[in-house]
GROMACS .gro file of C-alpha atoms in nm:
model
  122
    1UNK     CA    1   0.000   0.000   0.000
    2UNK     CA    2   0.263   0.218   0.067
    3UNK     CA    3   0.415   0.219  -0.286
    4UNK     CA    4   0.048   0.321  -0.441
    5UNK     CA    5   0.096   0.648  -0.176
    6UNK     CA    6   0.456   0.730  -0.325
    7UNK     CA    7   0.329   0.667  -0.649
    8UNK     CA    8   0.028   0.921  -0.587
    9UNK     CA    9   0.272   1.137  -0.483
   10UNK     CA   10   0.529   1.121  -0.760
   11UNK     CA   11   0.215   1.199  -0.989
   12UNK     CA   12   0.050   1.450  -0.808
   13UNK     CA   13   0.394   1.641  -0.861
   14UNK     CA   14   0.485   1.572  -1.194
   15UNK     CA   15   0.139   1.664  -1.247
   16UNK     CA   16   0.201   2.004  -1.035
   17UNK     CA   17   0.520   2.083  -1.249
   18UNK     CA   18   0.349   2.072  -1.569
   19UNK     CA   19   0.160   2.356  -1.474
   20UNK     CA   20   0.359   2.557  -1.315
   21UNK     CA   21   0.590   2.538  -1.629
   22UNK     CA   22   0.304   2.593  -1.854
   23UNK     CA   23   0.212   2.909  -1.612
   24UNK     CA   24   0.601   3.072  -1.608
   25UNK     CA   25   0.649   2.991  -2.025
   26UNK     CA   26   0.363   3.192  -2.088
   27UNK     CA   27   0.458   3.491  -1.846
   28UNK     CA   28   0.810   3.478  -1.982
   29UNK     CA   29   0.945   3.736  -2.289
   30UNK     CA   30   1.016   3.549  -2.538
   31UNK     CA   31   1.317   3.366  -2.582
   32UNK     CA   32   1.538   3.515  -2.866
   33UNK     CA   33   1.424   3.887  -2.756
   34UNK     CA   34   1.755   3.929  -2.522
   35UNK     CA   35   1.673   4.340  -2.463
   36UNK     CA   36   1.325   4.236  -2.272
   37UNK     CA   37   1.511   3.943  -2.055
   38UNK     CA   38   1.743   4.239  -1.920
   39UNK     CA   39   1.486   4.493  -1.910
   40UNK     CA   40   1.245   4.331  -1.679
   41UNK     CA   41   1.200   4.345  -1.375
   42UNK     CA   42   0.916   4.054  -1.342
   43UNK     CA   43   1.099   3.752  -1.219
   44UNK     CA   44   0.770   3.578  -1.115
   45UNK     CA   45   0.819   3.319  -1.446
   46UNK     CA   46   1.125   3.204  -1.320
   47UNK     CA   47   1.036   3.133  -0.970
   48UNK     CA   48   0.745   2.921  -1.146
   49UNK     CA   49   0.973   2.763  -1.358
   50UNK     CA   50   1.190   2.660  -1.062
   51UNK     CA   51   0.909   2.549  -0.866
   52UNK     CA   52   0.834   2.339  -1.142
   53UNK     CA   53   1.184   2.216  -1.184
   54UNK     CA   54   1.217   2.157  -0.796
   55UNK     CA   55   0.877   1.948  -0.828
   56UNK     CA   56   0.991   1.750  -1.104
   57UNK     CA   57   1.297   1.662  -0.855
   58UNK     CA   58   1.068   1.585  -0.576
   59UNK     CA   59   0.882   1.328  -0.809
   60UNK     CA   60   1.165   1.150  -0.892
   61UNK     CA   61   1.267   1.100  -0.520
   62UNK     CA   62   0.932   0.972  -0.458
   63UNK     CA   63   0.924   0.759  -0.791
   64UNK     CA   64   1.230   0.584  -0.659
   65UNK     CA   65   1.012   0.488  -0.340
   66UNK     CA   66   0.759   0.365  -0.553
   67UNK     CA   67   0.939   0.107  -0.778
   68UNK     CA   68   1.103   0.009  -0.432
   69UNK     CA   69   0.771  -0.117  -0.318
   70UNK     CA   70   0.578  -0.202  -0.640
   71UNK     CA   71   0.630  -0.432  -0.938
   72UNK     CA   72   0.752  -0.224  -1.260
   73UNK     CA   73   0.437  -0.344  -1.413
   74UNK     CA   74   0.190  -0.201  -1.130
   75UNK     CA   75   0.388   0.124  -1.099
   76UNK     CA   76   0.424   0.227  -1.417
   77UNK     CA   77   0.076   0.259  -1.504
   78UNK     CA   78   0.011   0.510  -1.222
   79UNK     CA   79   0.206   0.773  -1.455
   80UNK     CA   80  -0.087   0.785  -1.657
   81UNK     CA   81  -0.299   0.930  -1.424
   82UNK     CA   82  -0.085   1.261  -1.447
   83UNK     CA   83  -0.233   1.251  -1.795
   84UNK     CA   84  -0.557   1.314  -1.619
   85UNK     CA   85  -0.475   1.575  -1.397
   86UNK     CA   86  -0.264   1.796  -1.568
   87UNK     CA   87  -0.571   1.792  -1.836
   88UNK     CA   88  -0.820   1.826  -1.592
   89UNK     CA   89  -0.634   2.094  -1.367
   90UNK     CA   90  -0.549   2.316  -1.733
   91UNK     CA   91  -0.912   2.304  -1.809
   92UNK     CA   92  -1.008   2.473  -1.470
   93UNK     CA   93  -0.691   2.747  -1.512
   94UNK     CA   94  -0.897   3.019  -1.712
   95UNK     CA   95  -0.540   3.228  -1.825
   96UNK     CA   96  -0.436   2.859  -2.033
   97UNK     CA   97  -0.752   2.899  -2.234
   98UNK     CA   98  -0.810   2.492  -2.293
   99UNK     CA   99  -1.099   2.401  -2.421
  100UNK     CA  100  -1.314   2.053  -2.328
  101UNK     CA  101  -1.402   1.850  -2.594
  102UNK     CA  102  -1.568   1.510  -2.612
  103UNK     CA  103  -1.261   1.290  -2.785
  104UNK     CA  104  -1.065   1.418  -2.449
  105UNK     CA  105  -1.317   1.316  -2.263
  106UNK     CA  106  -1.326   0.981  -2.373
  107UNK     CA  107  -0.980   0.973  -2.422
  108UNK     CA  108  -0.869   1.044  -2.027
  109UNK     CA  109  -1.178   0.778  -1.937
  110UNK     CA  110  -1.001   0.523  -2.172
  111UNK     CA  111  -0.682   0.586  -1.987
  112UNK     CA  112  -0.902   0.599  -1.642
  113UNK     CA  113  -1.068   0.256  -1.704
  114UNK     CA  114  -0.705   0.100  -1.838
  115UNK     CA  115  -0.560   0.202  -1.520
  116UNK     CA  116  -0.848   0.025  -1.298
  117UNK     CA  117  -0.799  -0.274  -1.518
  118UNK     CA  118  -0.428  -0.306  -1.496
  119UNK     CA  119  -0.422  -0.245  -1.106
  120UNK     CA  120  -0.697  -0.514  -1.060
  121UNK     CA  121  -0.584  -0.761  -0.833
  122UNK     CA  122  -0.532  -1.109  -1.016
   0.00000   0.00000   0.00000
């Protein structure tokens, strides 16, 4: 049991540094405009950047506690649910503008009901 919490964990922040590295990109100037790097004085981007960075650290550590405690082929699968909830979580941040359409839908309860049927117990 306490590999499925590590796993929920990894995901959770995987999940968390997707978006808060889709958040900073968008706030940042863009890349080959040096003047407006040096120029501002916004540094908000990159602290969301890190954050997601730092997160994407974090999940590793507790990815490493996961395969510890859980077969490869129960593990791995979890992963999938950060498909979910990175979707999920974009389509409820208003500044990403995503937009909910049926095929995602059905496409994240495909990857929902593969999941429940993988982690089945024999």
């Amino acid at each position: 049991m306490k590999g499925y919490f590590w796993g929920s964990c990894s995901v959770v922040l995987v999940s968390a540094a997707q978006l808060l590295m889709k958040w900073g990109m968008m706030h940042l100037p863009p890349l080959g405009d040096y003047r407006l790097w040096f120029a501002s004085a916004n540094i908000g981007p990159i602290f969301f950047l890190m954050g997601g960075l730092t997160a994407y650290v974090c999940s590793t550590g507790f990815w490493f506690m996961t395969l510890r405690r859980l077969p490869l082929n129960k593990a791995y699968p979890l992963l999938s649910l950060s498909y979910i909830l990175v979707a999920t979580c974009a389509l409820m941040i208003p500044e990403f503008d995503e937009h909910f359409t049926l095929s995602q839908l059905i496409g994240e309860m495909l990857i929902f009901i593969g999941l429940l049927l993988i982690s089945l117990p024999e």
